[in-house]
Amino acid sequence: MHHRIVSPRLGALLIVGLTAALTFGCATPAKATSPTAQTTAPAVADAPAVQAAEDSASEALAAYRGASPACFAVLEKALALGGQGAYKSAFAALEAFDPANADPYALAFKTELLLEGHARSLLHRSFGLKDLGPGDDLEAMRRGEDPAAAALEMIAFDPPALAAALAAKGRAAPAVLEQAIGDYYYEVLRLFEGAWLLEDKELRERAAAAYGRAVAGGLASLPNSLRMAQIFIGLERFDDADRAFRAGIELSPYDGELRLNHASFLLMRELRSEAMAAIDAALAAFAAAAEVGAADAERRFEAYVLGVRAASELGEWGRVEGYLAAAEKAFPNEPAPGLLRHYAAVESGRVPEA
């Protein structure tokens, strides 16, 4: 089965020469890492699905293993409620256990729950929660399309200030709390870039520092690596961004999307030979995924476009032809590879422009 490549996107890629899009806000943001994510009311699950959910829950709470038995029991309850879309009830359970925000593990979970489950937010300084019912949609509420969101009771909550209060009392922040604080600053920057209480540069620096402490505490993960790479690019700390990309690749070596983003970053830095190596690795990953029907056809074609661009800039016409021929083989029933061949020839000056 062949997937139709979106023509307008392809045309833009070819005409502008695939301008790198890894500055903050241009690349697709890494998904938040909260284990409670549920944006619509859930359907009834069968027994195997329930078992799979239990296994997933156990994995999701692995970072909270340092919590006290009493706290961990509440976290399990909140996780189950959040998984059902009952965000207000999940937060209430956590509040009943720790109303003073004195437990760092409960504070971390509250923070992630609010980031993932809020139906309304005022600059992420206060949050409105709802137990989702049939037909409820969080994203519609956040966009103001559901008038019920405006009537929600708002919860004032400042995760960095609460974490700082714990630190002032001598409570060391576990890695999972550092992770949550990094996620908070990242989401604030993503949603309110240029329009929040702190400058964007300060938000990036704080997010990077929190994520760095989380990684140092043993919470290395692919989402962390991607977010850190985006943040460092925004700070123009390119060597740190490169290290973040490579850390992510080490964790997920067969992720074509990740390798393609890294290749775009390397090409942006004019490291063309390194970029081509990353492109080849991305194409190998996409090809493996295509064999099991899991490849993103559009992103796979972007890798060929990027390869043609890198090889052309190096004057390696044999490599250019190799990428073009491989694209034509991968997409035999598509016009896109032929268009790519034409544009590559025009850009190189090897044929008169039509």
XYZ file of C-alpha atoms in Angstrom:
354
model
C 0.000 0.000 0.000
C 1.337 3.433 -0.913
C 0.699 6.554 1.152
C -0.073 9.798 -0.663
C 2.503 12.458 0.156
C 0.943 15.809 0.956
C 1.686 17.998 -2.064
C 1.571 21.501 -0.508
C 4.000 20.469 2.234
C 6.265 18.805 -0.305
C 6.247 21.854 -2.530
C 7.230 24.082 0.358
C 10.028 21.722 1.341
C 11.449 21.648 -2.155
C 11.176 25.357 -2.882
C 12.797 26.556 0.332
C 15.348 23.764 0.420
C 14.024 22.265 3.650
C 14.863 25.069 6.037
C 15.687 23.524 9.415
C 12.736 23.796 11.804
C 14.170 22.893 15.169
C 13.899 26.273 16.863
C 11.596 26.188 19.848
C 7.979 26.021 18.807
C 8.675 24.859 15.238
C 9.418 21.224 15.890
C 6.596 19.120 17.270
C 6.908 19.373 21.040
C 7.782 16.255 22.941
C 4.728 14.879 24.642
C 4.427 15.579 28.340
C 5.475 12.663 30.465
C 2.594 12.530 32.958
C 1.187 9.000 33.295
C -2.364 10.330 33.626
C -2.897 11.710 30.112
C -6.504 11.214 28.954
C -8.113 13.900 26.801
C -11.545 12.360 26.283
C -13.820 10.209 28.392
C -12.529 6.597 28.186
C -14.346 3.630 26.743
C -15.001 0.453 28.734
C -11.970 -1.847 28.527
C -11.885 -5.624 28.260
C -9.836 -7.839 30.598
C -6.613 -7.928 28.515
C -6.755 -4.157 28.180
C -7.179 -3.806 31.935
C -4.092 -5.968 32.513
C -2.124 -3.934 30.004
C -3.232 -0.761 31.769
C -2.078 -2.147 35.110
C 1.322 -3.002 33.659
C 1.551 0.476 32.156
C 0.606 2.029 35.488
C 3.350 0.131 37.267
C 5.860 1.435 34.735
C 4.463 4.965 34.940
C 5.000 5.105 38.699
C 8.515 3.676 38.607
C 10.019 7.138 39.120
C 7.976 7.510 42.326
C 9.357 4.401 44.034
C 11.091 6.542 46.637
C 7.732 7.720 48.009
C 6.475 6.499 51.365
C 4.024 3.555 51.288
C 1.158 5.869 52.218
C 2.060 8.344 49.497
C 2.544 5.632 46.904
C -0.910 4.217 47.627
C -2.432 7.647 46.989
C -0.399 8.013 43.800
C -1.782 4.700 42.558
C -5.315 5.904 43.281
C -4.713 9.245 41.557
C -3.165 7.510 38.567
C -6.200 5.247 38.188
C -8.570 8.211 38.428
C -6.538 10.253 35.959
C -6.505 7.330 33.563
C -10.309 7.460 33.619
C -10.315 11.185 32.917
C -11.352 11.981 36.515
C -8.753 14.716 36.959
C -10.620 16.710 39.590
C -11.108 13.614 41.745
C -7.468 12.594 41.263
C -6.263 16.002 42.450
C -8.690 15.907 45.393
C -7.218 12.566 46.505
C -3.718 14.046 46.429
C -4.858 17.166 48.268
C -6.503 15.096 50.985
C -3.222 13.262 51.530
C -0.946 16.313 51.348
C -2.872 19.598 51.695
C 0.264 21.517 52.697
C 2.340 20.303 49.722
C 4.944 18.952 52.115
C 5.567 15.684 50.272
C 7.853 16.096 47.234
C 6.468 13.019 45.472
C 2.870 14.153 45.866
C 3.897 17.622 44.700
C 5.531 16.157 41.589
C 2.407 14.161 40.749
C 0.107 17.132 41.375
C 2.212 19.206 38.990
C 2.112 16.628 36.201
C -1.614 16.062 36.777
C -2.375 19.767 36.400
C -0.222 20.089 33.300
C -1.915 17.144 31.611
C -5.438 17.371 32.979
C -6.352 21.045 33.198
C -9.453 22.102 31.339
C -8.636 25.759 31.898
C -5.501 27.662 32.842
C -4.663 31.251 33.686
C -1.013 31.552 32.647
C -0.408 28.210 34.377
C -0.619 30.016 37.715
C -4.081 28.647 38.387
C -5.870 25.668 36.914
C -9.423 24.424 36.423
C -10.044 20.680 36.625
C -13.010 18.528 35.666
C -13.932 14.878 35.798
C -14.525 14.174 32.125
C -17.892 12.791 31.169
C -19.210 11.379 27.893
C -18.519 13.808 25.090
C -16.152 16.001 27.088
C -12.972 17.042 25.311
C -10.111 18.733 27.155
C -8.664 20.370 24.079
C -12.021 21.922 23.193
C -12.299 23.261 26.741
C -8.808 24.726 26.593
C -9.648 26.450 23.322
C -12.717 28.022 24.947
C -15.124 26.047 22.769
C -16.927 24.512 25.765
C -18.617 27.136 27.979
C -18.509 24.735 30.937
C -14.784 25.400 31.319
C -15.377 29.055 32.225
C -17.405 27.993 35.280
C -14.720 25.737 36.747
C -13.287 26.544 40.158
C -9.681 27.644 39.724
C -6.876 26.171 41.827
C -3.942 28.474 42.546
C -0.783 26.407 42.178
C 2.844 27.505 41.696
C 5.052 24.379 41.407
C 8.461 26.134 41.394
C 7.557 28.193 44.480
C 6.281 25.108 46.301
C 9.427 23.159 45.402
C 11.557 26.080 46.594
C 9.674 26.104 49.909
C 10.492 22.432 50.397
C 14.158 23.084 49.609
C 14.224 25.924 52.149
C 13.078 23.419 54.776
C 15.923 21.088 53.874
C 13.849 18.621 51.834
C 15.935 17.379 48.932
C 14.019 17.281 45.657
C 13.810 13.770 44.185
C 14.512 13.424 40.481
C 10.812 13.076 39.693
C 10.111 16.504 41.213
C 12.925 18.047 39.185
C 11.349 16.407 36.139
C 7.982 17.938 36.977
C 9.495 21.406 37.436
C 11.262 21.078 34.083
C 7.969 20.044 32.489
C 6.247 23.032 34.074
C 8.705 25.555 32.647
C 8.681 23.783 29.288
C 4.881 23.921 29.053
C 4.806 27.567 30.154
C 7.282 28.414 27.392
C 5.396 26.350 24.827
C 2.039 27.960 25.616
C 3.004 31.492 26.665
C 6.230 32.218 24.822
C 6.926 35.956 24.954
C 3.894 36.609 27.158
C 4.638 35.275 30.639
C 6.005 36.610 33.922
C 9.613 35.685 33.132
C 11.650 36.283 29.998
C 11.814 33.353 27.577
C 15.562 33.012 28.126
C 15.037 32.653 31.866
C 12.333 30.027 31.301
C 14.630 28.035 29.042
C 17.496 28.225 31.512
C 15.306 27.113 34.389
C 13.831 24.249 32.377
C 17.270 23.104 31.261
C 18.594 23.202 34.826
C 15.662 21.204 36.198
C 15.863 18.588 33.453
C 19.610 18.360 33.991
C 19.076 17.617 37.675
C 16.441 15.026 36.806
C 18.824 13.277 34.423
C 21.608 13.433 37.012
C 19.174 11.796 39.428
C 18.616 8.880 37.063
C 15.578 9.990 35.046
C 17.070 9.950 31.558
C 14.330 9.537 28.954
C 13.646 10.220 25.303
C 11.101 13.007 26.015
C 13.633 14.657 28.326
C 16.332 14.481 25.673
C 14.097 15.990 22.992
C 12.937 18.793 25.229
C 16.464 19.566 26.346
C 17.602 19.682 22.716
C 14.837 22.146 21.845
C 15.612 24.288 24.872
C 19.353 24.368 24.190
C 18.734 25.327 20.565
C 16.640 28.243 21.815
C 19.525 29.242 24.079
C 22.001 28.825 21.188
C 23.893 26.271 23.269
C 24.395 24.053 20.269
C 26.973 21.680 21.717
C 24.609 20.950 24.612
C 21.760 20.446 22.128
C 23.867 17.961 20.192
C 24.640 16.035 23.380
C 20.922 15.953 24.206
C 20.080 14.559 20.758
C 22.776 11.902 21.063
C 21.565 10.946 24.540
C 18.099 10.428 23.091
C 19.479 8.352 20.225
C 21.330 6.168 22.708
C 18.027 5.532 24.479
C 16.067 4.969 21.250
C 18.495 4.070 18.433
C 15.801 2.939 15.972
C 13.716 6.121 16.140
C 13.752 7.566 12.616
C 11.974 10.755 13.649
C 14.599 11.479 16.293
C 17.477 10.812 13.922
C 15.916 13.016 11.244
C 15.525 15.871 13.720
C 19.163 15.435 14.668
C 20.146 15.485 10.986
C 18.200 18.738 10.459
C 19.997 20.225 13.441
C 23.408 19.170 12.106
C 22.625 20.599 8.693
C 21.493 23.836 10.317
C 24.988 23.995 11.832
C 26.474 23.268 8.371
C 27.934 19.960 9.567
C 26.983 18.329 6.301
C 29.002 15.118 6.468
C 27.711 14.376 9.968
C 24.220 15.283 8.795
C 24.375 12.754 5.955
C 25.395 10.018 8.388
C 22.409 10.926 10.550
C 20.154 10.998 7.467
C 21.316 7.527 6.434
C 20.578 6.243 9.937
C 17.129 7.869 9.828
C 16.373 6.315 6.442
C 17.418 2.886 7.713
C 15.073 3.291 10.674
C 12.206 4.467 8.447
C 12.794 1.536 6.055
C 12.643 -0.936 8.942
C 9.430 0.667 10.183
C 7.949 0.584 6.675
C 8.377 -3.193 6.568
C 5.888 -3.508 9.419
C 3.635 -0.706 8.196
C 4.689 1.744 10.904
C 6.669 4.333 8.951
C 5.597 7.959 8.540
C 5.726 8.296 4.751
C 5.913 12.074 4.819
C 8.791 12.184 7.271
C 10.575 9.411 5.399
C 10.399 11.458 2.211
C 11.681 14.497 4.098
C 14.767 12.454 4.938
C 15.423 11.933 1.222
C 14.945 15.674 0.598
C 17.375 16.468 3.390
C 19.875 13.964 2.035
C 19.722 15.500 -1.444
C 20.251 18.928 0.044
C 23.249 17.885 2.176
C 24.909 15.934 -0.634
C 24.306 18.761 -3.122
C 25.921 21.293 -0.820
C 28.958 19.036 -0.574
C 29.024 18.525 -4.348
C 28.719 14.754 -3.902
C 26.608 14.088 -6.975
C 26.882 10.328 -6.646
C 25.278 10.567 -3.221
C 22.619 12.898 -4.640
C 21.763 10.300 -7.267
C 21.723 7.616 -4.594
C 19.136 9.480 -2.524
C 17.033 10.252 -5.610
C 17.072 6.649 -6.805
C 16.203 5.377 -3.324
C 13.296 7.832 -3.063
C 11.952 6.698 -6.439
C 12.184 3.071 -5.330
C 10.506 3.758 -1.979
C 7.649 5.730 -3.576
C 7.205 4.195 -7.043
C 3.664 5.439 -7.592
C 4.241 8.990 -6.384
C 5.126 12.095 -8.427
C 7.112 13.542 -5.525
C 10.457 11.803 -6.236
C 10.380 13.040 -9.827
C 9.744 16.574 -8.614
C 12.615 16.208 -6.193
C 14.897 15.093 -9.018
C 13.903 18.125 -11.105
C 14.410 20.608 -8.273
C 17.767 19.052 -7.377
C 18.920 19.427 -10.977
C 17.759 23.052 -11.135
C 19.355 23.954 -7.816
C 22.644 22.398 -8.849
C 22.634 24.199 -12.195
C 23.056 20.909 -13.969
C 20.044 21.576 -16.219
C 18.473 24.845 -17.451
C 15.694 26.051 -15.152
C 12.271 25.422 -16.643
